[in-house]
Coordinates of C-alpha atoms and ligand atoms in Angstrom, one line a residue:
X1 CA 19.7 -37.3 12.1
X2 CA 21.7 -34.1 12.1
X3 CA 20.4 -31.3 10.0
X4 CA 22.7 -30.4 7.1
X5 CA 22.7 -27.2 5.0
X6 CA 22.6 -29.3 1.8
X7 CA 19.4 -31.0 2.8
X8 CA 18.0 -27.7 4.1
X9 CA 18.6 -26.0 0.7
X10 CA 16.2 -28.5 -0.8
X11 CA 13.1 -28.0 1.4
X12 CA 10.0 -27.2 -0.6
X13 CA 12.2 -27.4 -3.8
X14 CA 9.2 -29.0 -5.6
X15 CA 7.1 -25.9 -5.1
X16 CA 9.8 -23.6 -6.7
X17 CA 9.4 -22.2 -10.2
X18 CA 12.5 -21.1 -12.1
X19 CA 12.9 -17.3 -12.0
X20 CA 13.4 -15.4 -15.3
X21 CA 16.0 -13.2 -13.6
X22 CA 19.1 -15.4 -14.1
X23 CA 18.0 -16.0 -17.7
X24 CA 17.9 -12.3 -18.4
X25 CA 21.3 -11.8 -16.7
X26 CA 22.7 -14.6 -18.8
X27 CA 21.6 -12.8 -22.0
X28 CA 23.2 -9.6 -20.6
X29 CA 26.5 -11.4 -19.9
X30 CA 26.7 -12.5 -23.5
X31 CA 26.8 -8.9 -24.8
X32 CA 30.0 -7.1 -25.6
X33 CA 31.2 -4.5 -23.2
X34 CA 29.9 -1.4 -25.1
X35 CA 26.5 -3.2 -25.6
X36 CA 26.3 -3.9 -21.9
X37 CA 26.8 -0.2 -21.1
X38 CA 24.2 0.8 -23.8
X39 CA 21.7 -1.8 -22.5
X40 CA 22.1 -0.4 -18.9
X41 CA 21.6 3.2 -20.1
X42 CA 18.5 2.4 -22.1
X43 CA 17.0 0.1 -19.5
X44 CA 17.7 2.6 -16.7
X45 CA 16.3 5.6 -18.5
X46 CA 13.3 3.7 -19.8
X47 CA 12.6 2.3 -16.3
X48 CA 13.0 5.8 -14.9
X49 CA 9.8 6.9 -16.6
X50 CA 7.8 4.9 -14.0
X51 CA 10.2 4.3 -11.1
X52 CA 13.3 6.1 -10.0
X53 CA 15.7 5.1 -7.2
X54 CA 15.8 7.4 -4.2
X55 CA 18.9 9.6 -4.1
X56 CA 21.6 8.1 -1.9
X57 CA 22.3 10.2 1.3
X58 CA 25.4 12.4 1.4
X59 CA 27.1 10.0 3.8
X60 CA 26.8 7.1 1.3
X61 CA 27.9 9.3 -1.7
X62 CA 30.9 10.5 0.2
X63 CA 32.3 6.9 0.1
X64 CA 32.3 7.0 -3.7
X65 CA 33.2 10.7 -4.0
X66 CA 36.9 10.4 -4.8
X67 CA 36.2 8.1 -7.8
X68 CA 33.4 10.3 -9.0
X69 CA 35.6 13.4 -8.8
X70 CA 38.3 11.7 -10.8
X71 CA 35.8 10.7 -13.5
X72 CA 34.3 14.2 -13.7
X73 CA 37.8 15.6 -14.5
X74 CA 38.4 13.1 -17.3
X75 CA 38.0 13.6 -21.1
X76 CA 34.9 11.8 -22.6
X77 CA 37.2 9.1 -24.0
X78 CA 38.8 8.4 -20.6
X79 CA 35.3 8.3 -19.0
X80 CA 34.2 5.7 -21.5
X81 CA 37.4 3.7 -20.8
X82 CA 36.6 3.7 -17.1
X83 CA 33.1 2.4 -17.7
X84 CA 34.5 -0.3 -20.1
X85 CA 37.0 -1.3 -17.4
X86 CA 34.2 -1.6 -14.8
X87 CA 31.9 -3.6 -17.1
X88 CA 34.8 -5.9 -18.1
X89 CA 36.0 -6.2 -14.5
X90 CA 39.5 -5.1 -15.7
X91 CA 42.4 -4.7 -13.3
X92 CA 42.6 -0.9 -13.6
X93 CA 42.8 1.6 -10.8
X94 CA 39.1 2.8 -10.6
X95 CA 37.8 -0.7 -11.4
X96 CA 39.9 -2.1 -8.5
X97 CA 38.7 0.6 -6.0
X98 CA 35.1 -0.1 -7.1
X99 CA 35.7 -3.8 -6.5
X100 CA 36.2 -3.1 -2.8
X101 CA 32.9 -1.1 -2.5
X102 CA 29.9 -2.6 -0.7
X103 CA 26.8 -3.3 -2.7
X104 CA 25.1 -0.1 -1.6
X105 CA 28.2 2.0 -2.3
X106 CA 28.3 0.5 -5.8
X107 CA 24.7 1.4 -6.4
X108 CA 25.3 5.0 -5.0
X109 CA 28.3 5.4 -7.3
X110 CA 26.2 4.5 -10.4
X111 CA 23.2 6.5 -9.2
X112 CA 25.5 9.6 -9.2
X113 CA 27.1 8.7 -12.5
X114 CA 23.6 8.4 -14.0
X115 CA 22.8 11.9 -12.8
X116 CA 26.0 13.2 -14.3
X117 CA 25.1 11.4 -17.6
X118 CA 21.7 13.1 -17.6
X119 CA 23.4 16.4 -17.0
X120 CA 25.8 15.8 -19.9
X121 CA 28.9 15.8 -17.7
X122 CA 29.7 12.2 -18.3
X123 CA 29.2 10.4 -21.7
X124 CA 26.5 7.7 -21.3
X125 CA 27.5 5.7 -24.3
X126 CA 30.8 5.5 -26.2
X127 CA 30.9 8.0 -29.1
X128 CA 30.1 6.5 -32.5
X129 CA 28.3 3.5 -30.7
X130 CA 26.0 1.5 -33.0
X131 CA 23.5 -0.7 -31.2
X132 CA 23.6 -4.4 -32.1
X133 CA 20.5 -6.6 -32.3
X134 CA 21.6 -8.4 -29.1
X135 CA 20.9 -5.3 -27.0
X136 CA 17.3 -5.3 -28.2
X137 CA 16.9 -8.9 -27.2
X138 CA 17.9 -8.2 -23.7
X139 CA 15.8 -5.0 -23.5
X140 CA 12.8 -7.0 -24.7
X141 CA 13.4 -9.7 -22.1
X142 CA 13.7 -7.0 -19.4
X143 CA 10.4 -5.4 -20.4
X144 CA 8.6 -8.7 -19.7
X145 CA 9.8 -8.7 -16.1
X146 CA 7.9 -7.0 -13.3
X147 CA 9.5 -4.0 -11.6
X148 CA 10.8 -6.0 -8.7
X149 CA 12.5 -8.3 -11.1
X150 CA 13.8 -5.4 -13.3
X151 CA 15.5 -3.7 -10.3
X152 CA 17.1 -7.0 -9.3
X153 CA 18.6 -7.4 -12.8
X154 CA 20.0 -3.9 -12.6
X155 CA 21.3 -4.5 -9.1
X156 CA 23.0 -7.8 -10.0
X157 CA 24.8 -6.3 -13.0
X158 CA 26.1 -3.4 -11.0
X159 CA 27.3 -5.7 -8.2
X160 CA 29.2 -7.9 -10.7
X161 CA 31.1 -5.0 -12.1
X162 CA 34.6 -4.0 -11.2
X163 CA 37.8 -6.0 -10.6
X164 CA 37.1 -9.1 -8.5
X165 CA 38.8 -8.3 -5.2
X166 CA 37.6 -11.4 -3.4
X167 CA 41.1 -12.9 -3.4
X168 CA 42.7 -9.7 -2.2
X169 CA 41.6 -10.1 1.4
X170 CA 38.3 -10.0 3.1
X171 CA 37.8 -6.2 3.4
X172 CA 34.9 -4.5 1.6
X173 CA 34.9 -0.8 1.8
X174 CA 33.4 0.6 4.0
X175 CA 33.4 -2.0 6.8
X176 CA 29.9 -3.3 7.3
X177 CA 29.7 -1.6 10.7
X178 CA 30.5 1.8 9.1
X179 CA 27.8 1.6 6.5
X180 CA 25.6 4.7 6.7
X181 CA 22.0 3.8 7.7
X182 CA 19.0 4.2 5.3
X183 CA 16.3 6.4 6.6
X184 CA 13.2 4.3 6.9
X185 CA 10.4 5.3 4.5
X186 CA 7.5 3.7 6.4
X187 CA 7.0 3.0 10.0
X188 CA 8.1 -0.5 10.7
X189 CA 5.4 -3.0 11.5
X190 CA 5.5 -3.8 15.2
X191 CA 3.4 -6.9 15.3
X192 CA 3.8 -9.4 12.4
X193 CA 0.8 -11.5 11.3
X194 CA 1.3 -14.3 8.7
X195 CA -1.7 -16.4 7.7
X196 CA -1.0 -20.0 8.6
X197 CA 2.2 -19.3 10.7
X198 CA 2.6 -18.9 14.4
X199 CA 6.3 -20.1 14.7
X200 CA 7.9 -17.6 17.2
X201 CA 11.3 -17.7 15.6
X202 CA 9.9 -16.6 12.2
X203 CA 7.7 -13.9 13.6
X204 CA 10.6 -12.5 15.7
X205 CA 12.9 -12.7 12.7
X206 CA 10.6 -10.5 10.6
X207 CA 10.0 -8.1 13.5
X208 CA 13.8 -7.7 14.1
X209 CA 14.6 -7.3 10.4
X210 CA 11.9 -4.6 10.0
X211 CA 13.6 -2.7 12.9
X212 CA 17.1 -3.2 11.5
X213 CA 17.9 -5.0 14.7
X214 CA 20.4 -7.5 13.3
X215 CA 21.7 -8.6 16.7
X216 CA 18.2 -9.7 17.6
X217 CA 17.8 -11.4 14.2
X218 CA 21.1 -13.2 14.6
X219 CA 20.3 -14.4 18.1
X220 CA 17.4 -16.5 16.5
X221 CA 19.9 -18.6 14.5
X222 CA 21.8 -21.7 15.6
X223 CA 25.6 -21.4 15.9
X224 CA 26.0 -23.2 12.5
X225 CA 22.9 -21.5 11.0
X226 CA 22.8 -20.2 7.4
X227 CA 21.1 -17.6 5.3
X228 CA 20.8 -18.1 1.6
X229 CA 20.1 -14.8 -0.3
X230 CA 18.4 -15.0 -3.8
X231 CA 20.7 -16.6 -6.4
X232 CA 23.6 -17.0 -3.9
X233 CA 25.3 -19.7 -1.9
X234 CA 24.4 -20.0 1.8
X235 CA 26.1 -17.6 4.2
X236 CA 27.1 -19.7 7.2
X237 CA 27.5 -18.7 10.8
X238 CA 26.2 -15.8 12.9
X239 CA 29.2 -13.5 12.3
X240 CA 29.1 -13.8 8.5
X241 CA 25.3 -13.4 8.5
X242 CA 25.5 -10.3 10.7
X243 CA 28.0 -8.7 8.3
X244 CA 25.9 -9.5 5.4
X245 CA 22.7 -8.1 7.0
X246 CA 24.4 -4.8 7.9
X247 CA 25.7 -4.5 4.4
X248 CA 22.6 -5.6 2.4
X249 CA 19.5 -5.8 4.6
X250 CA 19.3 -2.3 6.0
X251 CA 16.1 -0.4 5.6
X252 CA 14.1 -3.3 4.0
X253 CA 10.4 -3.5 4.6
X254 CA 9.3 -7.1 4.9
X255 CA 5.6 -7.9 4.5
X256 CA 5.1 -11.7 4.7
X257 CA 1.5 -12.6 3.9
X258 CA 0.9 -16.3 4.1
X259 CA 2.7 -19.5 4.8
X260 CA 2.6 -23.1 5.7
X261 CA 4.4 -25.0 8.5
X262 CA 5.2 -28.7 8.3
X263 CA 6.3 -30.6 11.5
X264 CA 9.0 -33.2 10.9
X265 CA 9.4 -36.5 12.7
X266 CA 12.7 -35.3 14.3
X267 CA 10.9 -32.3 15.9
X268 CA 12.2 -29.8 13.4
X269 CA 9.8 -27.6 11.3
X270 CA 9.8 -26.6 7.7
X271 CA 8.1 -23.4 6.7
X272 CA 7.5 -21.7 3.4
X273 CA 6.2 -18.1 3.6
X274 CA 5.5 -15.8 0.7
X275 CA 5.1 -12.0 0.7
X276 CA 6.4 -8.7 -0.5
X277 CA 9.7 -6.9 0.3
X278 CA 10.5 -3.3 -0.4
X279 CA 14.1 -1.9 -0.8
X280 CA 15.0 1.5 0.6
X281 CA 16.3 2.3 -2.9
X282 CA 12.8 2.3 -4.3
X283 CA 10.6 2.5 -1.2
X284 CA 6.9 1.7 -1.6
X285 CA 6.9 2.2 -5.4
X286 CA 8.4 -1.3 -6.0
X287 CA 7.3 -4.5 -4.3
X288 CA 9.4 -7.6 -4.7
X289 CA 7.5 -10.9 -4.5
X290 CA 9.6 -13.3 -2.5
X291 CA 9.5 -16.6 -0.5
X292 CA 11.3 -17.4 2.7
X293 CA 12.0 -21.1 3.2
X294 CA 12.8 -21.7 6.9
X295 CA 14.2 -24.8 8.6
X296 CA 13.6 -24.5 12.4
X297 CA 15.5 -27.0 14.6
X298 CA 13.7 -28.9 17.4
X299 CA 14.9 -26.2 19.9
X300 CA 13.1 -23.5 18.0
X301 CA 16.2 -21.9 16.4
X302 CA 16.6 -21.0 12.8
X303 CA 19.0 -23.5 11.2
X304 CA 18.4 -22.3 7.7
X305 CA 16.5 -19.7 5.8
X306 CA 16.5 -19.2 2.0
X307 CA 15.2 -16.1 0.3
X308 CA 13.9 -16.7 -3.2
X309 CA 12.7 -14.2 -5.8
X310 CA 9.3 -15.5 -7.2
X311 CA 8.8 -16.0 -10.9
X312 CA 5.4 -14.4 -10.9
X313 CA 2.7 -13.0 -8.5
X314 CA 0.8 -16.3 -8.9
X315 CA 3.6 -18.0 -7.1
X316 CA 2.7 -16.1 -3.9
X317 CA 0.0 -18.8 -3.4
X318 CA 2.2 -21.7 -4.5
X319 CA 2.9 -23.1 -1.0
X320 CA 1.8 -26.7 -1.1
X321 CA 3.9 -29.6 -2.3
X322 CA 2.1 -31.5 -5.0
Ligands
45D1 O1 26.6 0.9 -16.7 O2 15.0 -11.9 4.9 C1 23.8 3.8 -15.8 C2 17.9 -10.4 2.3 C3 24.8 3.9 -16.9 C4 18.2 -10.6 3.8 C5 24.1 2.7 -14.8 C6 16.4 -10.3 2.0 C7 25.3 2.6 -17.5 C8 17.3 -11.5 4.5 C9 22.4 3.5 -16.4 C10 23.8 5.1 -15.1 C11 18.7 -9.1 1.9 C12 18.5 -11.5 1.5 C13 25.0 1.7 -15.1 C14 15.5 -10.8 2.9 C15 25.7 1.7 -16.4 C16 15.8 -11.4 4.1 C17 23.4 2.7 -13.5 C18 16.0 -9.8 0.6 C19 25.3 0.6 -14.2 C20 14.0 -10.7 2.6 C21 22.5 1.9 -13.0 C22 16.1 -8.6 0.1 C23 21.9 2.1 -11.7 C24 15.9 -8.2 -1.3 C25 22.0 3.4 -11.0 C26 15.2 -9.2 -2.2 C27 21.2 1.1 -11.1 C28 16.4 -7.0 -1.7 C29 20.5 1.1 -9.8 C30 16.4 -6.5 -3.0 C31 19.9 0.0 -9.3 C32 16.9 -5.3 -3.3 C33 19.3 -0.1 -8.0 C34 17.0 -4.7 -4.7 C35 18.8 -1.3 -7.7 C36 17.5 -3.5 -4.9 C37 19.3 1.0 -7.1 C38 16.7 -5.6 -5.8 C39 18.3 -1.7 -6.3 C40 17.8 -2.9 -6.2

C-alpha cells in the first residue's frame, strides 16, 4: 500500500496531548486591535524580566530598516496607526511591505520597534488607552505557559500580522537564499545519540539540521516527502522544504533525547522522538519541548516528519501508544 501524507499525519496521534498554545492564540485573536497591541507590550516587557531575545544582527535589521526609519519620523498618532494596521492586517503601505517579510525579518522588525518603545521614540500603546478585562485573561493564560510556549505565542502573533500577501505572488522578502545566517551560540553536536533510536535517516537528519546543512537534510527525504511544522499544514517536496528550512530552521539546536521505533508490515518504520530545541533568538535560555514523528519508507528515506510542540514536560516521556 502506498504511503500517503494523510495517513502519515496520524501516526502516534493517540499519544498526542492538545497544546495550550492554540487556545492562548485564539483568546488573543478575539481581542480588539488596541487590546492586542497592549497585550503584546505587557507580555513582552513582563517576559523580558527573565528572558530577552538576542539582538538581531545588522544584516537582518537592514532588511527592515526602511520601514523602521519611516516609523521613527512619524508623529505618535501616525505610529499608532501603523501598528493598528499591522495588527489588523490592513492593506496599507507599511503593513503590505511587512507582509512580504520572512518570519525572522518580521521578528527583527518588532525587536527594534520594541527597543524604540523602551527608549520612548515610538509610542508602545495608543494614547488614552484603557485596558479591558479581556487583556488580563490572555495575560493570565500566557503566564501559565512555560517559556518555550510563551515565545511560540509571541512568534505566531508577529508572523500573523501585516497584510496577507500570499495571493500576490510567491515572493517573500528577502529570498530564502539571501537570508542572513544566525551565528551559532553553541558548538553543534557532531554525533547524535537518541535513547531507543538507531535509524540512520533520523540521526543524519538531526546532525544535518544542527549544522544548518539543509542540502544534506533534504537529501534524506523522498521526492514526495513532507515536513509538517508545529500548527501548520505539511510542506511537500524537497524544494519547498529547503526554502522553508533556510527561512525558519537556521541556527536551531536540536537535542533529541529518547524515542521509539515501530516496524510496519510493509517495511516502513514509524518513530516518535522527544527532546528539546533551542532557537537562536533566545539561545540556551529557552528550551522548547517538542516531538518529531517520522515515517521512514522501506528504502530508509524520510517520507514524512511532523514537529509538535509538547503540552508539558511530562509529555517528553509520552512515547508509547496505549
Ligand atoms: O505588537 O526539525 C512589542 C522546524 C510591541 C524545522 C512587539 C523545527 C507590541 C524542522 C512588544 C514590541 C523549524 C519546524 C509587538 C524543527 C507588538 C525541525 C514585539 C522547529 C509585536 C525542530 C514582540 C523549530 C517581539 C522550532 C519582539 C519549534 C517578539 C522553533 C519577539 C521555534 C518574539 C522558534 C521572538 C521560536 C520569538 C522562536 C523573537 C518559537 C521567537 C520565537
